[in-house]
Each structure stands twice: as structure tokens, then as C-alpha cells.
PDB file of C-alpha atoms in Angstrom:
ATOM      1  CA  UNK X  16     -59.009 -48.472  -3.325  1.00  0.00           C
ATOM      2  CA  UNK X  17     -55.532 -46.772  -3.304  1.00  0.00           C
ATOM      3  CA  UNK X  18     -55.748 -43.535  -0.944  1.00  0.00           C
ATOM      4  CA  UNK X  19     -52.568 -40.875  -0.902  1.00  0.00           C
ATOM      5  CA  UNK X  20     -52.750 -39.044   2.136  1.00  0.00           C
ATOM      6  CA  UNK X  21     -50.122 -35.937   1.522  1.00  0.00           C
ATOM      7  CA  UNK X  22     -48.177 -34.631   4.825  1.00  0.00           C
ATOM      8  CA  UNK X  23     -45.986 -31.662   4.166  1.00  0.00           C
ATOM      9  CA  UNK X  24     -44.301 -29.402   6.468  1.00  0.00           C
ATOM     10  CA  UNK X  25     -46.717 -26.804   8.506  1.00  0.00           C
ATOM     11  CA  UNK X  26     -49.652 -28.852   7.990  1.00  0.00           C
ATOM     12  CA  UNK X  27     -52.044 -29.058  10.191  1.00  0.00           C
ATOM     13  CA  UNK X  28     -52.960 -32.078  11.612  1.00  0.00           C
ATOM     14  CA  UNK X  29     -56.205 -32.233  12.924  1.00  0.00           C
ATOM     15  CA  UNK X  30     -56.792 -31.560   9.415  1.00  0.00           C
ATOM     16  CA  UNK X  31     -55.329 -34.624   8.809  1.00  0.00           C
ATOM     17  CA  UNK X  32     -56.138 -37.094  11.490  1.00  0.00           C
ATOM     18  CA  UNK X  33     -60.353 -36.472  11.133  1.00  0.00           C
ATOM     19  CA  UNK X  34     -60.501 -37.702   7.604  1.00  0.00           C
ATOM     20  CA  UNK X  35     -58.337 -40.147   8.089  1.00  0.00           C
ATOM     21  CA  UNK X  36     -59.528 -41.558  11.183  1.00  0.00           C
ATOM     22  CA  UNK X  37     -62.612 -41.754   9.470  1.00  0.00           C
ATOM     23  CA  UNK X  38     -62.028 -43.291   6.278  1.00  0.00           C
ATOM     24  CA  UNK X  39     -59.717 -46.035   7.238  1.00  0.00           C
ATOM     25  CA  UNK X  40     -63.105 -47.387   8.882  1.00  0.00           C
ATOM     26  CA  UNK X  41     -63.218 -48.651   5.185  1.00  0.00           C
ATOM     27  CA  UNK X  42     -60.512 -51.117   5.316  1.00  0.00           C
ATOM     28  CA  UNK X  43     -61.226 -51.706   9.394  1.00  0.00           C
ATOM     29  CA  UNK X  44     -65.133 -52.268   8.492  1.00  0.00           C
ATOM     30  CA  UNK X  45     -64.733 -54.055   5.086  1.00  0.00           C
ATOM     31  CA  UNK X  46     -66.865 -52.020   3.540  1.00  0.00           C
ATOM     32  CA  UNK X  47     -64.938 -51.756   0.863  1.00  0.00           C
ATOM     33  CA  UNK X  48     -62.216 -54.348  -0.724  1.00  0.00           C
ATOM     34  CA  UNK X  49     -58.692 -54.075  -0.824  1.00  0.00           C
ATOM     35  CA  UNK X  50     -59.204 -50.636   0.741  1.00  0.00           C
ATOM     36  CA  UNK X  51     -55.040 -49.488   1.667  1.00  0.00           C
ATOM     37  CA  UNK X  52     -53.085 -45.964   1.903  1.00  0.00           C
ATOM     38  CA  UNK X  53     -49.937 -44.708   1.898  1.00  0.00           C
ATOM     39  CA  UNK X  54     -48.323 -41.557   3.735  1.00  0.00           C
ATOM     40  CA  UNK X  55     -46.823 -39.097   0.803  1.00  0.00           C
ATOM     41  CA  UNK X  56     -44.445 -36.130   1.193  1.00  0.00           C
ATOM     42  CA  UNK X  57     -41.559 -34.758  -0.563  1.00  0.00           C
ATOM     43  CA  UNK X  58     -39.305 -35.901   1.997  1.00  0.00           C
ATOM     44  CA  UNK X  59     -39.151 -38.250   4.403  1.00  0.00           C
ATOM     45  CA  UNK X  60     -39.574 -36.659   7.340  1.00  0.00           C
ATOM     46  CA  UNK X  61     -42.205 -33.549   8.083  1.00  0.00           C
ATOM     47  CA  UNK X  62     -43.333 -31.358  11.108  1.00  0.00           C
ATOM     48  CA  UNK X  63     -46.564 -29.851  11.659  1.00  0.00           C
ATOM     49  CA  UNK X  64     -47.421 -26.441  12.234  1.00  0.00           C
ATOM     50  CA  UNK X  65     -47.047 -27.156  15.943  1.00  0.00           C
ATOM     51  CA  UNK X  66     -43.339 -29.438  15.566  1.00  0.00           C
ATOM     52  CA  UNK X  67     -44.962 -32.912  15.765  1.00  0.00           C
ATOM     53  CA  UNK X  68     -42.909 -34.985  13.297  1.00  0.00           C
ATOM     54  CA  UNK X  69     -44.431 -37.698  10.965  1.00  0.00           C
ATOM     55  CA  UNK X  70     -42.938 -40.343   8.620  1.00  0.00           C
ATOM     56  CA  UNK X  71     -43.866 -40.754   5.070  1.00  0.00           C
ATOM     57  CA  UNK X  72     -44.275 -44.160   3.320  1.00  0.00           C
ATOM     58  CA  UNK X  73     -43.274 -42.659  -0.108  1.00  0.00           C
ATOM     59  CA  UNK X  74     -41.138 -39.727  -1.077  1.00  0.00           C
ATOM     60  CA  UNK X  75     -42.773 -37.854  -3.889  1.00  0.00           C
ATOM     61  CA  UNK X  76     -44.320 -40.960  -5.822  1.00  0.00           C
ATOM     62  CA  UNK X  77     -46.183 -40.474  -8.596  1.00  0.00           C
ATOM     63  CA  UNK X  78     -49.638 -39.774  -7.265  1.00  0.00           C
ATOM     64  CA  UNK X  79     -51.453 -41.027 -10.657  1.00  0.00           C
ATOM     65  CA  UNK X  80     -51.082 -44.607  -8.728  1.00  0.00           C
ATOM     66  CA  UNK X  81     -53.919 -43.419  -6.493  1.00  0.00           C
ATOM     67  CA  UNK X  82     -57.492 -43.899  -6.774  1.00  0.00           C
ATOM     68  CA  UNK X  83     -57.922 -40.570  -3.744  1.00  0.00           C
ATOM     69  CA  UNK X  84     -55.952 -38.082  -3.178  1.00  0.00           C
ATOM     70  CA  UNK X  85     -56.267 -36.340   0.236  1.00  0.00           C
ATOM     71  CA  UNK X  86     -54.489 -32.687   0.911  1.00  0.00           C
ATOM     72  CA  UNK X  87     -55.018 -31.441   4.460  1.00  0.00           C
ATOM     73  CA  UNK X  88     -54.239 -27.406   4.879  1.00  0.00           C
ATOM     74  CA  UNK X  89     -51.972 -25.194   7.079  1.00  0.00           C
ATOM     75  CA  UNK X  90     -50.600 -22.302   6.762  1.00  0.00           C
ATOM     76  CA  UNK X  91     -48.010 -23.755   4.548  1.00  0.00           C
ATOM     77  CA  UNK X  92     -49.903 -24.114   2.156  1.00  0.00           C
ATOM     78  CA  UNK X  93     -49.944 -20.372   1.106  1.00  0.00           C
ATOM     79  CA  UNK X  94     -46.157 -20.598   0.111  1.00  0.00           C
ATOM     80  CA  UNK X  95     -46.510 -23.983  -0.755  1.00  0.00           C
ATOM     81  CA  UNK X  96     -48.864 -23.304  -3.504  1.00  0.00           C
ATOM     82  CA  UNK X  97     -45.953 -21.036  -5.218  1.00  0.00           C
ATOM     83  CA  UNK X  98     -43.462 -23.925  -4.552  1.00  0.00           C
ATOM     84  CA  UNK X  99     -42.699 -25.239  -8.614  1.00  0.00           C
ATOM     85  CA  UNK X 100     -41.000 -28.658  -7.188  1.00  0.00           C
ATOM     86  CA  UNK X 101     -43.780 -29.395  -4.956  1.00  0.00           C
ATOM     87  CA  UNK X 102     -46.127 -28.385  -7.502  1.00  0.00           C
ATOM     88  CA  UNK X 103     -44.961 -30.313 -10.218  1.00  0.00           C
ATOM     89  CA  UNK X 104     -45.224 -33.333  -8.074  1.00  0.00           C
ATOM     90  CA  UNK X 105     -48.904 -32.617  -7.008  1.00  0.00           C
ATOM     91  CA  UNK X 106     -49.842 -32.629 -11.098  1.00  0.00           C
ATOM     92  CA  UNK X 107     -49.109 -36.085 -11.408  1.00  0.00           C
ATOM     93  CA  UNK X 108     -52.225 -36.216  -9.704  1.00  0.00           C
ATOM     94  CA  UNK X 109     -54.308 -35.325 -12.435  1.00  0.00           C
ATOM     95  CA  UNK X 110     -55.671 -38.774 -13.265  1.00  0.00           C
ATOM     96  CA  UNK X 111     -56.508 -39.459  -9.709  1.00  0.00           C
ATOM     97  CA  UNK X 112     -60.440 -39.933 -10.291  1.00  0.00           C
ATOM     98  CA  UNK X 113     -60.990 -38.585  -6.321  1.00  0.00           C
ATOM     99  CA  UNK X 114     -59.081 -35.591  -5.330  1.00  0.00           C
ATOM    100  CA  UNK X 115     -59.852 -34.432  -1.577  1.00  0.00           C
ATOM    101  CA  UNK X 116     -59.099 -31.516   0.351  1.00  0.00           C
ATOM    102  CA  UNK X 117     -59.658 -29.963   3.916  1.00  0.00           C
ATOM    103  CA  UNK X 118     -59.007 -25.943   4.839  1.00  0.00           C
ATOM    104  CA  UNK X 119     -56.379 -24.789   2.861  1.00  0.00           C
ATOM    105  CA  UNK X 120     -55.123 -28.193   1.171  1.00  0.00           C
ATOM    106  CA  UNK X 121     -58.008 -26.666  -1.329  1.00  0.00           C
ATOM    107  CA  UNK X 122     -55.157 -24.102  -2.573  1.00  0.00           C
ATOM    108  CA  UNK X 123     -52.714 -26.980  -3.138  1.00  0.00           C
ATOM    109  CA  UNK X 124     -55.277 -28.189  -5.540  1.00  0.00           C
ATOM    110  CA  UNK X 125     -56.339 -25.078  -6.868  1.00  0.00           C
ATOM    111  CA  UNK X 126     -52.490 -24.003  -7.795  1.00  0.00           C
ATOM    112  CA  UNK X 127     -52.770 -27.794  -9.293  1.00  0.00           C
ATOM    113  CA  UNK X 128     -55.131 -26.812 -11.513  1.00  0.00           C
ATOM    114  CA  UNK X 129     -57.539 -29.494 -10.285  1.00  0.00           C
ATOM    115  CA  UNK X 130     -60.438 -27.060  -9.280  1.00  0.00           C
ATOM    116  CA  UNK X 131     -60.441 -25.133 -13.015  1.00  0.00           C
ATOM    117  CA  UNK X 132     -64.276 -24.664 -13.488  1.00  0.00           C
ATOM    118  CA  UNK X 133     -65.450 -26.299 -10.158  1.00  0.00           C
ATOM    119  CA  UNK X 134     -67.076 -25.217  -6.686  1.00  0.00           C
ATOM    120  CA  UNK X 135     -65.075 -25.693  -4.044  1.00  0.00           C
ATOM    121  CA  UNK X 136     -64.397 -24.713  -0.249  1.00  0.00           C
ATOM    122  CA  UNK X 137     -61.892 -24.335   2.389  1.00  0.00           C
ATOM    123  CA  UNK X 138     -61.368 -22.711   5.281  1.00  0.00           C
ATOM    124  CA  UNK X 139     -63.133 -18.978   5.553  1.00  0.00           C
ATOM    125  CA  UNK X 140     -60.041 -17.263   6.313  1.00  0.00           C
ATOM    126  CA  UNK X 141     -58.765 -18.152   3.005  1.00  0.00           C
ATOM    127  CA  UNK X 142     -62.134 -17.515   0.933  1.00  0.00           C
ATOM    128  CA  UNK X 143     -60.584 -14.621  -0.956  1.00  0.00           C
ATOM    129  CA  UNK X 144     -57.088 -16.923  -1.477  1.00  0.00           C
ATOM    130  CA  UNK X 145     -59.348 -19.466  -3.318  1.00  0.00           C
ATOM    131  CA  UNK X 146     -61.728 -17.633  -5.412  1.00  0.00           C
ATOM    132  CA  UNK X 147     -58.753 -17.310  -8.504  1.00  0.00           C
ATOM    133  CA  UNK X 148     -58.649 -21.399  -9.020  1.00  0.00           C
ATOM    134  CA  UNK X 149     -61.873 -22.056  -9.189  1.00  0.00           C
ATOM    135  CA  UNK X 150     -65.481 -21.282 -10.760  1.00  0.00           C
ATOM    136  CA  UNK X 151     -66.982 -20.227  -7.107  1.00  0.00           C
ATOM    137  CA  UNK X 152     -66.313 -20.155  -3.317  1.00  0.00           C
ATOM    138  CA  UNK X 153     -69.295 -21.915  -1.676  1.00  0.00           C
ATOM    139  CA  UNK X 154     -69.630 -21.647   2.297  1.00  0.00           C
ATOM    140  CA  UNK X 155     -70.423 -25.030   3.127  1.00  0.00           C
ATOM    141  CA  UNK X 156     -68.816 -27.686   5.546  1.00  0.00           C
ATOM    142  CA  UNK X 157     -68.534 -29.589   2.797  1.00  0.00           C
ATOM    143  CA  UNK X 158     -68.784 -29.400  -1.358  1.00  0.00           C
ATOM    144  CA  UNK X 159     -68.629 -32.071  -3.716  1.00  0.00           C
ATOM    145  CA  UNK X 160     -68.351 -30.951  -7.407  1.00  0.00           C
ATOM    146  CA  UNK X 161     -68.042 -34.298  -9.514  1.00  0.00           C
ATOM    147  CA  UNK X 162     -65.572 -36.728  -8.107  1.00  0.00           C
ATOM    148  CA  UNK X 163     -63.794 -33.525  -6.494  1.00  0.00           C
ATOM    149  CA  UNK X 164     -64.902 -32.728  -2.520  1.00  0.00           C
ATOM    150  CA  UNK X 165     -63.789 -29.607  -0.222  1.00  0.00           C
ATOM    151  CA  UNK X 166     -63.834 -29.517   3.298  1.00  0.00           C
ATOM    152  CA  UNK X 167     -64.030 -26.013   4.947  1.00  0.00           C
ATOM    153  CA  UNK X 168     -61.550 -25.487   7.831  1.00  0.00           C
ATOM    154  CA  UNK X 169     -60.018 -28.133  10.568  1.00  0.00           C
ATOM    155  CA  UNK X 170     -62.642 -29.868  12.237  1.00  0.00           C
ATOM    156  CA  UNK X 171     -64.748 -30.441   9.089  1.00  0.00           C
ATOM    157  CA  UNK X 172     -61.943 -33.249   8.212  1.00  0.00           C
ATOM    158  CA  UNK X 173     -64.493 -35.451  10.078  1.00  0.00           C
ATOM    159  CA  UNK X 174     -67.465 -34.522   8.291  1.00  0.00           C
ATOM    160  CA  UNK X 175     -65.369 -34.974   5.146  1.00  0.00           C
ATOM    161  CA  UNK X 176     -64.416 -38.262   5.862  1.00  0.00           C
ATOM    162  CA  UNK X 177     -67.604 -39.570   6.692  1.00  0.00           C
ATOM    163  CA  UNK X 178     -69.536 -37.951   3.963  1.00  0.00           C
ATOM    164  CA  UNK X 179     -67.034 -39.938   1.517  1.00  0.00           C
ATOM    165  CA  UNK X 180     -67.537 -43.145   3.564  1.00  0.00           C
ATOM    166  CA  UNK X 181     -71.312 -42.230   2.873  1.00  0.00           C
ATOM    167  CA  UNK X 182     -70.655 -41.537  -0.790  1.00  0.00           C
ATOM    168  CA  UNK X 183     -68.524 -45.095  -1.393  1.00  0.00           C
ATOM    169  CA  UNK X 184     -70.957 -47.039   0.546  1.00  0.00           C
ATOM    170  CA  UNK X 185     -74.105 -46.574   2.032  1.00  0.00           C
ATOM    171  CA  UNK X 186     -76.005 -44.936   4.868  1.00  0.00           C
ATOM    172  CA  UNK X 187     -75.705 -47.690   7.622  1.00  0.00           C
ATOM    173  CA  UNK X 188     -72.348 -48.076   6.631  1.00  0.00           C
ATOM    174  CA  UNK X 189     -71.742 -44.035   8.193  1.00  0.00           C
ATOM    175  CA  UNK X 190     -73.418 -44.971  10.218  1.00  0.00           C
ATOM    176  CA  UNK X 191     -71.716 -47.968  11.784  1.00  0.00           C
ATOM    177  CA  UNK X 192     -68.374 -45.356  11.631  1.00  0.00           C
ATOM    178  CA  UNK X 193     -70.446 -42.476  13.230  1.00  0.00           C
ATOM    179  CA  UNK X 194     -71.020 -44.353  16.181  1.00  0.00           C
ATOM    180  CA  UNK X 195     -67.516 -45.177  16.652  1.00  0.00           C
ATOM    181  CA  UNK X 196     -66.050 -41.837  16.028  1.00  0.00           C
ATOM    182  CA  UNK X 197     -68.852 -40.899  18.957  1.00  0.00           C
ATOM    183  CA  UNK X 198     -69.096 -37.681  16.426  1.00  0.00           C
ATOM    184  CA  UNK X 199     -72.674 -36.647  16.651  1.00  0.00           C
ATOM    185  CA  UNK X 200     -72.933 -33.629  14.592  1.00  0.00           C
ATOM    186  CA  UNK X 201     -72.718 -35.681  11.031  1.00  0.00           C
ATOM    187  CA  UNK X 202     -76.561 -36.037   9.331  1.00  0.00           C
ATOM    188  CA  UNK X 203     -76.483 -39.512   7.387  1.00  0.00           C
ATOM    189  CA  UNK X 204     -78.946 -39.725   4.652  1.00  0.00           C
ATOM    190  CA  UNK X 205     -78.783 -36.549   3.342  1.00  0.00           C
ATOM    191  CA  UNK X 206     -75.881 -36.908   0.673  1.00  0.00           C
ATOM    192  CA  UNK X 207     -76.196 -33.886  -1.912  1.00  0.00           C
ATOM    193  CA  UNK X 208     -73.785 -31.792  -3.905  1.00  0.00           C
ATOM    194  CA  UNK X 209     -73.720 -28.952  -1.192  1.00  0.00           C
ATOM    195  CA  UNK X 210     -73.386 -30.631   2.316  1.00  0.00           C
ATOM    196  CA  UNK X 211     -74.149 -28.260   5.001  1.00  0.00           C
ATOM    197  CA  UNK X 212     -74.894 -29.505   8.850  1.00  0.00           C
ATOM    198  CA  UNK X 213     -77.441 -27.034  10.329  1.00  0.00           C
TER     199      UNK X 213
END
């Protein structure tokens, strides 16, 4: 499996880092084969919302390579979303078979056009931002509609992550990662559409 993680200027990265922390438990694990990912941006060098600076791997590559997609939020992404250049290069997306968002990374897919006729969620601040791309806001840690998932905001990166660990493996499989994450809060077993922690 070929994940894009996308890092843009603004971001935020604990929106980031939870997913990926998680799912790289993949490769670390082998859980799954030939499990590798690559950091994407449309330059080589971004800050975060709060000036730490990252790398990419690729500079705007053509994201139909991937087999997951993963958009973390930020404020950024509110301007972002109206940004044609880094639009365009989100669309070549569209034949990703999993796309994957956390807070507002949902409105980078929305403005993609990738959550037409879906569920999704994202942070609550940004409920009303949403509700134009896509069929209906739910308020849920998590929603998976089809092969496309929605995290709500920042810390629900690691319930995203290990819900798709779930989802591509099996339950002792989360729970061999939950245990190393020492994340409590995450209820293995209970996969459904809607996944909300109580």
C-alpha cells in the first residue's frame, strides 16, 4: 500500500503526526505488505501553523500513484481550499481508492470534489464551512462513507489512524498498535460506518 501524506503550509501537525504515528504500525508490524509513504507538498519546504518546518519527499506528484491519501487541517486550509494551483493538484487524486482527512483537511477534499454526495466530518468549528461539499455534516470522531473516512478535529488523528489500521486488518492487529500508542480511549471491535467513542 502506497500512502500520500500531504503537508502544506499552516497545517497543523498534531493533525498530522496521530494518524501517522499510527498507521505506519502497518509497515513496522507487517500487518500489511509492502506497506510505504511518501511526504507530499507543493514545495519543498513547509511550516506549520506554529513555524516548525518539514521536508517533503515529492513536490506536487501526481497523487493518482497512491492507494491513501491523507489531508491533515489547519487553518490554512480555509484559503487553501480557494487556491486553483493547489487545487488542481489535489484532483489528481481522484482515483485514489482511500481518501483520508482530519479537522479541516475535510475542506481540501470537499473543494476537491471528493465528498460530492457523501457524509463526512471535521472539526466543529468548521461544521457550517463543510456542509456545501457534501451530502451531510455528521458529529462523530470519526465517519467512514465508502472507501472515504473523516476525522473530526486534532486529536481524533489517532482514532483515525487506528480505526483504518482496524479496517485494513483486524481487531488484534489495533490492538497490538493500541497498546503501543498507550492511547486508551480507542474501542476495538466495534468498526461501523459512524464511529463514535462514548
Amino acid at each position: 500500500m502506497k500512502m500520500a501524506f500531504v503537508i502544506f503550509d499552516g497545517m497543523t501537525s498534531m493533525d498530522f503526526v496521530g494518524f501517522y504515528e499510527a498507521v505506519t504500525w502497518l509497515s513496522i508490524l507487517k500487518a500489511k505488505e509492502n506497506v510505504s509513504w511518501t511526504f507530499c507538498s507543493d514545495k519543498e519546504e513547509i511550516r506549520d501553523d506554529r513555524g516548525l518546518k518539514m521536508k517533503s519527499d515529492a513536490v506536487q506528484p501526481n497523487m493518482g500513484d497512491y492507494d491513501l491519501v491523507f489531508f491533515p487541517g489547519g487553518l490554512s486550509t480555509r484559503t487553501l481550499r480557494f487556491d486553483e494551483n493547489f487545487m488542481d493538484w489535489i484532483r489528481t487524486a481522484e482515483p485514489v481508492p482511500y481518501k483520508i482527512s482530519v479537522c479541516t483537511g475535510a475542506l481540501l477534499l470537499g473543494a476537491a470534489g471528493f465528498l460530492s454526495g457523501k457524509r463526512a466530518t471535521t472539526n466543529s468549528s468548521a461544521y457550517e464551512l463543510l456542509a456545501p461539499y457534501c451530502a451531510e455534516v455528521i458529529s462523530a470522531r470519526v465517519m467512514r462513507d465508502g472507501h472515504t473516512i473523516t476525522g473530526a478535529g486534532v486529536t481524533a488523528s489517532i482514532d483515525l489512524g487506528l480505526y483504518l489500521v482496524e479496517m485494513l486488518t483486524n481487531t488484534e492487529t489495533v490492538l497490538q498498535v493500541q497498546q503501543k500508542l498507550e492511547y486508551p480511549y480507542y474501542q476495538a471491535g466495534k468498526l461501523q460506518d459512524v464511529y463514535m467513542p462514548t
